Coordinates of C-alpha atoms in Angstrom, one line a residue:
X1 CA -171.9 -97.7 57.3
X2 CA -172.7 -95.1 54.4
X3 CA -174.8 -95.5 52.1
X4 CA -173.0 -95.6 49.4
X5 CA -170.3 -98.0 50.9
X6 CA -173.4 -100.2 52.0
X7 CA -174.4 -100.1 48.3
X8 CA -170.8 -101.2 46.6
X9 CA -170.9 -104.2 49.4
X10 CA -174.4 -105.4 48.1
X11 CA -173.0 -105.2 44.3
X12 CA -169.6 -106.7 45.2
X13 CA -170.8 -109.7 47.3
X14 CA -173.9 -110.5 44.4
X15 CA -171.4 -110.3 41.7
X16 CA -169.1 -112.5 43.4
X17 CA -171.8 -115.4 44.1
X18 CA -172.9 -114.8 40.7
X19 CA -169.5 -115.7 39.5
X20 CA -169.4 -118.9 42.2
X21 CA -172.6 -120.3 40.9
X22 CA -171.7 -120.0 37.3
X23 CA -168.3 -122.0 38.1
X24 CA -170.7 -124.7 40.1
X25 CA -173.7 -125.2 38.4
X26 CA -172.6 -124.5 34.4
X27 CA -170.7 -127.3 32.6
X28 CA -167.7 -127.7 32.4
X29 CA -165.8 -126.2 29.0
X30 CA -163.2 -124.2 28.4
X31 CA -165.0 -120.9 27.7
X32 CA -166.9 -121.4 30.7
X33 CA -165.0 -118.7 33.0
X34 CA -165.4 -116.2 29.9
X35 CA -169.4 -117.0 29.5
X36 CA -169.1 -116.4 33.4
X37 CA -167.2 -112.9 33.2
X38 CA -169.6 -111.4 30.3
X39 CA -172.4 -112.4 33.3
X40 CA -170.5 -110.4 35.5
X41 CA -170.1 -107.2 32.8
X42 CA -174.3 -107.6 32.3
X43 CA -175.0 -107.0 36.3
X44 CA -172.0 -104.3 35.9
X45 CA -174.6 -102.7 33.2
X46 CA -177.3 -103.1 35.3
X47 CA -175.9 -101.6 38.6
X48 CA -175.2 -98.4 36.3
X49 CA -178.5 -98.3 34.9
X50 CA -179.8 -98.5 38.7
X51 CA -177.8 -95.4 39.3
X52 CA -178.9 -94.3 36.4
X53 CA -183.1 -94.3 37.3
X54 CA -182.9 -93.7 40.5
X55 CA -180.4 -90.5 39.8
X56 CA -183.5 -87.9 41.1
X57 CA -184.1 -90.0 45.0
X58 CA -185.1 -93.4 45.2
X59 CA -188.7 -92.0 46.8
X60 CA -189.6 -90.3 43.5
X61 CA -188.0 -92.4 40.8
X62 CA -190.4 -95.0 39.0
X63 CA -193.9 -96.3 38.3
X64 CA -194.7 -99.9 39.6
X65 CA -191.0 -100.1 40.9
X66 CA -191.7 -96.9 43.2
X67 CA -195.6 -98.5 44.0
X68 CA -194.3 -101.9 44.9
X69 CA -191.0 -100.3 47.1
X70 CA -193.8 -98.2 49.2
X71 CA -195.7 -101.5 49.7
X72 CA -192.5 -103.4 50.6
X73 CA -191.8 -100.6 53.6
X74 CA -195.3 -101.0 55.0
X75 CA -194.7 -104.9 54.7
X76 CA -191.5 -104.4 56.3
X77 CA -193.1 -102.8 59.3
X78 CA -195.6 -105.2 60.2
X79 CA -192.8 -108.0 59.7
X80 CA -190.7 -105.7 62.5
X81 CA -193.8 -105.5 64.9
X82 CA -194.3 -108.9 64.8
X83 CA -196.8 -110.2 62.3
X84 CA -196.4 -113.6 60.8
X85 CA -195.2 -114.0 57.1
X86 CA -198.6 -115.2 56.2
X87 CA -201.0 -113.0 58.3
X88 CA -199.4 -110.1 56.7
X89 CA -200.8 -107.5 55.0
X90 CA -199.9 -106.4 51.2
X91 CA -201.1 -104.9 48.2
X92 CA -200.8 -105.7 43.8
X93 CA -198.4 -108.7 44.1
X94 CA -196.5 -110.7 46.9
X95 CA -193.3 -109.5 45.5
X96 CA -193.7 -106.5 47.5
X97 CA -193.6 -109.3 50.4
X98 CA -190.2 -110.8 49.4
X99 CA -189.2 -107.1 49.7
X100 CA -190.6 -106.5 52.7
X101 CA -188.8 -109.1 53.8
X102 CA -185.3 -108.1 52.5
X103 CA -186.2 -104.7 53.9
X104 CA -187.3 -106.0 57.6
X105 CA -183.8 -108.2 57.5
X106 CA -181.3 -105.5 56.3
X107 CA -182.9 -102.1 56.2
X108 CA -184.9 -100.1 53.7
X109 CA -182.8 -99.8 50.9
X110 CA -184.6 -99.5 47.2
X111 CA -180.8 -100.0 45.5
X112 CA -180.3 -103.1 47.2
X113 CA -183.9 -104.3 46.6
X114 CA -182.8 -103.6 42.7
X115 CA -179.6 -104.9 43.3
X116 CA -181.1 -108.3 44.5
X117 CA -183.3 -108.8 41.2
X118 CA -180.1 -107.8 39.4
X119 CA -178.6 -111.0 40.6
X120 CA -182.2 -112.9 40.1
X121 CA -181.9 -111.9 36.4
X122 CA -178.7 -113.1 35.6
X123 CA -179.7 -116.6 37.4
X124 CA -182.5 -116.4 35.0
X125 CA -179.7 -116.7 32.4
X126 CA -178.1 -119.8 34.3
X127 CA -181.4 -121.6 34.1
X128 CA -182.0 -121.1 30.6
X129 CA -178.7 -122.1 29.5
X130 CA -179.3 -125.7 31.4
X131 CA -182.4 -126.0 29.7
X132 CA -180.7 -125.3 26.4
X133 CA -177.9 -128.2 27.2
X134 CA -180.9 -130.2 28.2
X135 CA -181.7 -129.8 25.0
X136 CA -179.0 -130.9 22.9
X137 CA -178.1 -127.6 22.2
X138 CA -174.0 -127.2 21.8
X139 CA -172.6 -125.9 25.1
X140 CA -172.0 -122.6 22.7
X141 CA -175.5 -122.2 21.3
X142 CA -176.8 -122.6 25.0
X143 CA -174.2 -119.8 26.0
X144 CA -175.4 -117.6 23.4
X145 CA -179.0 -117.8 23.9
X146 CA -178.3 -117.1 27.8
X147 CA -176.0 -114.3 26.8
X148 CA -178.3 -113.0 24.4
X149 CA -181.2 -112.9 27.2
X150 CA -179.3 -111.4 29.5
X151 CA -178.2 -108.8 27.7
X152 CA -181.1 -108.1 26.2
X153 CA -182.4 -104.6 26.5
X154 CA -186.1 -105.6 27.5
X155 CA -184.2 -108.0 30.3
X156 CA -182.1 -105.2 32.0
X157 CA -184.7 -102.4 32.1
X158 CA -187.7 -104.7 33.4
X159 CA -185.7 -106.9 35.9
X160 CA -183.3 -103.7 37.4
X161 CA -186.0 -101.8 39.1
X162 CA -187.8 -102.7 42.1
X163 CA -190.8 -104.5 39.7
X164 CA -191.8 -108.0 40.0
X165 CA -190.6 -109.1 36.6
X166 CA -187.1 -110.6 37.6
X167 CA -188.5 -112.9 40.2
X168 CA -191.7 -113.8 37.6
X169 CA -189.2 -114.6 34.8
X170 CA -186.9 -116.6 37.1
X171 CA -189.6 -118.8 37.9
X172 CA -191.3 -119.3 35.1
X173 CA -187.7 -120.5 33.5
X174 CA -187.4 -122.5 36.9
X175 CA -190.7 -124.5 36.2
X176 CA -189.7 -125.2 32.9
X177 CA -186.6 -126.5 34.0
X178 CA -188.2 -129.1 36.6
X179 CA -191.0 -129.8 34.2
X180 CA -187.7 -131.1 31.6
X181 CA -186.0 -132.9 34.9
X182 CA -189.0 -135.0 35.4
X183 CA -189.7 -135.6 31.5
X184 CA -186.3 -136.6 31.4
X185 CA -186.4 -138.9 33.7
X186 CA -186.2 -142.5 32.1
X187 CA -185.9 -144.5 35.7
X188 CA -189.6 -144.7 36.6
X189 CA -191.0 -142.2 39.4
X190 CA -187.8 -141.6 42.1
X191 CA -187.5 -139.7 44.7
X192 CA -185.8 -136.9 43.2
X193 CA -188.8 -136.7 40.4
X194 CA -191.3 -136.4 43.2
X195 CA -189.6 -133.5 44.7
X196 CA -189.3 -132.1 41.2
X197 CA -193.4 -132.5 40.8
X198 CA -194.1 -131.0 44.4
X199 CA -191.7 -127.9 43.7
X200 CA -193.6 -127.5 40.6
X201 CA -196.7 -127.4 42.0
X202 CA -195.6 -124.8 44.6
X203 CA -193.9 -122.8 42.0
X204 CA -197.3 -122.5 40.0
X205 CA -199.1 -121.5 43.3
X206 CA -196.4 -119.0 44.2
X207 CA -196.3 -117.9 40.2
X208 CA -200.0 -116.9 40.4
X209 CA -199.6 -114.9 43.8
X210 CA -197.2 -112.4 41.3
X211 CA -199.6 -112.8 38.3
X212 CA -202.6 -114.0 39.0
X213 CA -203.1 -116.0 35.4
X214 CA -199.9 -117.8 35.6
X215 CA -201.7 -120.2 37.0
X216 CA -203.4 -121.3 33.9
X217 CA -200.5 -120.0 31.1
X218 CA -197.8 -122.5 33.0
X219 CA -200.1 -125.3 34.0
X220 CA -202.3 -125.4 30.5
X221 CA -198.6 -125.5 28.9
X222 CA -196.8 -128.2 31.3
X223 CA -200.8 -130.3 30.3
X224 CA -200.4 -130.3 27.0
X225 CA -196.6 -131.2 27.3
X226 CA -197.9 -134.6 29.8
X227 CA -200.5 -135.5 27.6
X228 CA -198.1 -135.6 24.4
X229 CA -195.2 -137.7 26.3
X230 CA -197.9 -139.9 28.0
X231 CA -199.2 -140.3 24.1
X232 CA -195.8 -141.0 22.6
X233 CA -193.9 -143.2 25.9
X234 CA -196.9 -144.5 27.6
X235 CA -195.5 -143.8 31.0
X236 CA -197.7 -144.0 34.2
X237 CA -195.2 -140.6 35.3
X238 CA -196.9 -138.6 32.8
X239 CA -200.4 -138.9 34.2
X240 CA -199.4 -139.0 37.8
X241 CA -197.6 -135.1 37.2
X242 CA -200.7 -134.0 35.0
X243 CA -202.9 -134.9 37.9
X244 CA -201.2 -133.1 40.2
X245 CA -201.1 -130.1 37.7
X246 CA -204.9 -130.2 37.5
X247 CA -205.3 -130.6 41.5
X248 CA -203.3 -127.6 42.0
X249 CA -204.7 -125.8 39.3
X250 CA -208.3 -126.2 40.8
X251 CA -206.7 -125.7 44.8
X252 CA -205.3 -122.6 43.7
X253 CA -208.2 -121.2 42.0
X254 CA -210.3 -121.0 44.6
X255 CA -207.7 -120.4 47.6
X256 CA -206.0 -117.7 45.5
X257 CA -207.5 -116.2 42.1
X258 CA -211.2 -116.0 43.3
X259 CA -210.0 -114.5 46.3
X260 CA -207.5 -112.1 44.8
X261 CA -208.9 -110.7 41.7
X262 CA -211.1 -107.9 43.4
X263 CA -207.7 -106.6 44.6
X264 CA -205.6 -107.5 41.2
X265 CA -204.8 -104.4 39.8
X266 CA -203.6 -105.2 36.4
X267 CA -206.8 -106.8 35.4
X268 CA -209.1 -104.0 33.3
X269 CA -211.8 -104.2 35.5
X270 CA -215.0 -102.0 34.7
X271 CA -216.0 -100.2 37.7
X272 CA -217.6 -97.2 35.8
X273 CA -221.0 -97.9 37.3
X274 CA -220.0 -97.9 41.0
X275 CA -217.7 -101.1 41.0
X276 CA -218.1 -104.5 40.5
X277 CA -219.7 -106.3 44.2
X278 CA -219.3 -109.8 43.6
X279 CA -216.4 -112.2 41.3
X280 CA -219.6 -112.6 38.4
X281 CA -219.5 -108.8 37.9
X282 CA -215.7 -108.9 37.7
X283 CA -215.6 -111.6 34.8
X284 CA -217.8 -110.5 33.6
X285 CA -216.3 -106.9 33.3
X286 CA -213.3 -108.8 32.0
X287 CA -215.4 -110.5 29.2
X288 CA -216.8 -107.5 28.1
X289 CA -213.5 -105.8 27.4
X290 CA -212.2 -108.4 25.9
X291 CA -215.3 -108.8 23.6
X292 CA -214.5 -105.2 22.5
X293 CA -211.1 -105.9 21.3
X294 CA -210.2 -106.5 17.7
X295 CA -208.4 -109.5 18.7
X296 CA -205.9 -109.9 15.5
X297 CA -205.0 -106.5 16.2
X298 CA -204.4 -107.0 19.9
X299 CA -202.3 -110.0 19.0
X300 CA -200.4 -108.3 16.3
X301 CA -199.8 -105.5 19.2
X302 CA -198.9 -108.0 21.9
X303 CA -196.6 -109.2 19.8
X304 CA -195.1 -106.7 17.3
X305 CA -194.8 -103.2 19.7
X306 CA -193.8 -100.9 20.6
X307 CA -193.0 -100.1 16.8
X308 CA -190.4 -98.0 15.9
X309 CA -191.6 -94.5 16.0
X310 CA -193.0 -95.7 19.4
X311 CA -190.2 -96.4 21.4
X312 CA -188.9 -93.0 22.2
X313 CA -192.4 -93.1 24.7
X314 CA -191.3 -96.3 27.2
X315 CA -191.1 -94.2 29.9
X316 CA -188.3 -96.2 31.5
X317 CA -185.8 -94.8 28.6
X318 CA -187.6 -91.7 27.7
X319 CA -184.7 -89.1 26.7
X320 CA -181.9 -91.9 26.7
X321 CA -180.4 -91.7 23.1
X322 CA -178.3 -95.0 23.8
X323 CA -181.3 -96.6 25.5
X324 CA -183.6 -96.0 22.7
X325 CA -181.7 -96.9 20.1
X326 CA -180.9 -100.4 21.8
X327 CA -184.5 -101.4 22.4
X328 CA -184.9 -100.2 18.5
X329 CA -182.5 -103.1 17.6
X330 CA -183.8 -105.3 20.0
X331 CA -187.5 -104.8 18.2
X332 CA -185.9 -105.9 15.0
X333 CA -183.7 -109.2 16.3
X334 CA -187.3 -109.6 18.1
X335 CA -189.4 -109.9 14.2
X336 CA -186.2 -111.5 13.4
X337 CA -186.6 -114.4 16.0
X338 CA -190.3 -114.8 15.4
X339 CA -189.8 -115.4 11.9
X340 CA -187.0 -118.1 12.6
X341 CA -189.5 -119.5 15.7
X342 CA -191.8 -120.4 12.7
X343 CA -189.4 -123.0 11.7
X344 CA -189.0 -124.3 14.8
X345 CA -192.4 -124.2 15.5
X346 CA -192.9 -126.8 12.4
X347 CA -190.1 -129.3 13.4
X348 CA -191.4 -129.4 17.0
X349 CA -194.8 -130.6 15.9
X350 CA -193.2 -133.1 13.6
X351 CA -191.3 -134.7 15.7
X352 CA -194.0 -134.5 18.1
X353 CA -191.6 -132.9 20.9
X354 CA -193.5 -133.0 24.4
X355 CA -191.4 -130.3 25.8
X356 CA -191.4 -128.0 23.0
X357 CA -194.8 -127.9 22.6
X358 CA -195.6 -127.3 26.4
X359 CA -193.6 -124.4 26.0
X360 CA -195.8 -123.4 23.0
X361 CA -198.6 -123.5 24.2
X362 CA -197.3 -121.5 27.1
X363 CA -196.1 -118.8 24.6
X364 CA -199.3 -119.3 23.0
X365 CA -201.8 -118.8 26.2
X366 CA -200.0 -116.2 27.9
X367 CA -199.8 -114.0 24.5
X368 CA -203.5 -114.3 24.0
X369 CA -204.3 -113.9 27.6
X370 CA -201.8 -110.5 27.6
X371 CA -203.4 -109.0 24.1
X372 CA -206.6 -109.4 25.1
X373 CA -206.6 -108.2 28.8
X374 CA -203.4 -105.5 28.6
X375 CA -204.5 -101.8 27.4
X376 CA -203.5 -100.9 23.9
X377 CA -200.3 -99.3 25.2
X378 CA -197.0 -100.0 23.5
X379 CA -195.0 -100.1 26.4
X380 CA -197.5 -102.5 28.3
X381 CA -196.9 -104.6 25.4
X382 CA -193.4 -104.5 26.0
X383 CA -193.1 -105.4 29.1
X384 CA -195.4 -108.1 29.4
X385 CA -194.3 -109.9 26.6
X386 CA -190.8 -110.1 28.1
X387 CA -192.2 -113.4 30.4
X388 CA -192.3 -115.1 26.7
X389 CA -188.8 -113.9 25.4
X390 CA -186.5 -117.2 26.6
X391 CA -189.2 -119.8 25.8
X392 CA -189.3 -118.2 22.2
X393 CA -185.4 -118.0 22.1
X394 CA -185.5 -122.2 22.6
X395 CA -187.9 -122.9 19.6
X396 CA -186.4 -120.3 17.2
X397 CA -184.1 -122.4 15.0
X398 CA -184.5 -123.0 11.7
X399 CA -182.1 -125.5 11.2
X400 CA -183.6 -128.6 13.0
X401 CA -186.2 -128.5 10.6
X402 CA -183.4 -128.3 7.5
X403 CA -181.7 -130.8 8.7
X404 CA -185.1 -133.6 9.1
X405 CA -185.9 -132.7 5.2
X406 CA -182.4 -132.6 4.6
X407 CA -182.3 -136.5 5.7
X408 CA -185.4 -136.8 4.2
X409 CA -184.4 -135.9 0.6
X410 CA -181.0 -138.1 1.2
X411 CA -183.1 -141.0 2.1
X412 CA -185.3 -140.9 -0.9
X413 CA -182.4 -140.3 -3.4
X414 CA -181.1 -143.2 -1.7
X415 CA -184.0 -145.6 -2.1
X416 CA -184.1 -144.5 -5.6
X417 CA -180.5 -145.0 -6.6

């Protein structure tokens, strides 16, 4: 089989599943096979744009993508000799094990590696439009926050290439989508809710072997979220998840962070007097960096870049007119949505929404964590803040909060007529 034919089977049978799932798993309306097509048309945008970066060899094209697919070929080698799954050896991220793996199954092949997150992304967009439903949301407004992910600039250049970021985001939108199936749940603790619990648990553990704070971003936001519905319902299902939160967040802390971090290599670690020997030295490197920060102006960065005059610089898109000028719209509908988050931000502590202000709290921890730990570097910025881009797109809505003072005012011209 060629190369190229191999390729146009990988993009033809992921397109086509992507289509089945859509048809199985979205609800039914009548603009349901038209929501499904457009998903289609954003992996047909992607597959180009993987053509696209990899244009000059798939062994010279890249910066973590390249790292991680040079990893994955290693992984896969030790997976072909015979080493267990967990007795392998790997470096930065176990992505670059779920590669391996695809690698040791079907060949070394960097477009289909990309092809595969291709597909992960636009299940991304599947999740997040249940959540929305979940939410109330009208089956349209949960199509166009979906669609608007999807086809969002950040989304297609940081979940094409061989980087972790399309697995990451898929979980992270898959924890938040068990976390609403168990606070849903109205019928005590059944069987189903359980599993939902244990898969979150494993999720966070497997969440924190990509990025190794995770761990406390997800689980300090799914907390807070239990503690406000135990607080407002009173239900013994609140407390029995939150305590299995905190179990796992302690197990996986000291099976996995403590024993990862010397290797992590997106943490700024200060190793200009020889290297740090034990985890004390690391922190503490870690603390001092952070201490050196101005930390409004790291949040302002985190949150705000790259600005404007900046773009041009993602490496990514550097020289691509069309590409530049899309993530230069994208940077304003992004001020645009924070703006409009404020709003929703207000109604969800009103009503005193559990859910919503779990996912806070997760925007709010991870954007902290990420300004004070990421270098000053617009396009850092950029991509890390992706990971924050759906749970924002679900609390920026202004008119929730119009319509409560709405009601309000009605009521009290009532009363007083």
């Amino acid at each position: 089989m060629s190369p190229l034919f191999e390729n146009i089977v990988w993009m033809v049978l992921l397109a086509a599943i992507t289509a089945y799932i859509g048809t199985v798993v979205l609800p039914a309306h009548k603009y349901r096979t038209a929501y499904v097509a457009a998903a289609v048309v954003s992996m047909l945008c992607r597959y180009a744009l993987v053509y696209y970066m990899y244009k000059g060899g798939t062994e010279a094209a890249g910066t973590d993508g390249l790292i991680y697919h040079e990893v994955a070929k290693n992984v896969a080698e030790q997976l072909k000799s015979g080493t267990p799954i967990w007795a392998v050896q790997y470096k930065y991220t176990w992505y670059t094990v779920l590669m391996g793996m695809q690698y040791a199954v079907f060949g070394v092949n960097r477009y289909a590696a990309s092809f595969v997150n291709v597909f992960i992304s636009v299940m991304s967009g599947f999740v997040l439009f249940r959540i929305a439903h979940a939410l109330k949301f009208t089956w349209g407004k949960s199509a166009a926050i979906s669609l608007a992910y999807i086809f969002m600039p950040s989304m297609i250049v940081w979940t094409t290439d061989t980087r972790k970021e399309s697995v990451t985001f898929f979980i992270i939108l898959l924890i938040w989508y068990l976390v609403q199936k168990v606070l849903q749940e109205r019928n005590g603790v059944p069987v189903r809710t359980v599993i939902h619990m244990v898969l979150v648990c494993i999720l966070l553990w497997i969440s924190t072997l990509l990025r190794i704070y995770m761990l406390y971003t997800l689980g300090g936001g799914i907390l807070v979220g239990l503690a406000i519905h135990y607080l407002k319902t009173k239900r013994r299902m609140s407390l029995i998840f939150g305590v299995m939160i905190l179990i796992t967040c302690i197990v996986v802390t000291y099976t996995t962070i403590l024993v990862q971090m010397d290797g992590y290599h997106a943490l700024p670690l200060d190793r200009s007097e020889g290297g740090d020997e034990n985890i004390s030295d690391e922190l503490g490197s870690i603390f001092k960096i952070i201490m050196s920060k101005d930390i409004p102006e790291a949040i302002n960065g985190f949150l705000t870049q790259p600005h404007m005059e900046k773009v041009s610089r993602i490496s990514d898109i550097s020289g691509n007119a069309f590409a530049i000028t899309a993530v230069k719209i994208e940077q304003l509908l992004w001020y645009l949505c924070l703006v409009i988050a404020i709003f929703g931000i207000i109604h969800a502590i009103l009503e005193w929404n559990p859910y919503l202000l779990g996912l806070l709290a997760f925007i709010v921890s991870y954007s902290l964590i990420n300004a004070l730990i990421c270098e000053d570097v617009g396009e850092t910025y950029y991509r890390y803040r992706a990971a924050i881009v759906a749970p924002t797109l679900l609390i920026a809505d202004y008119r929730p909060l119009f319509n409560s003072l709405r009601a309000i005012i009605r009521g009290r011209t009532g009363a007083i007529e």
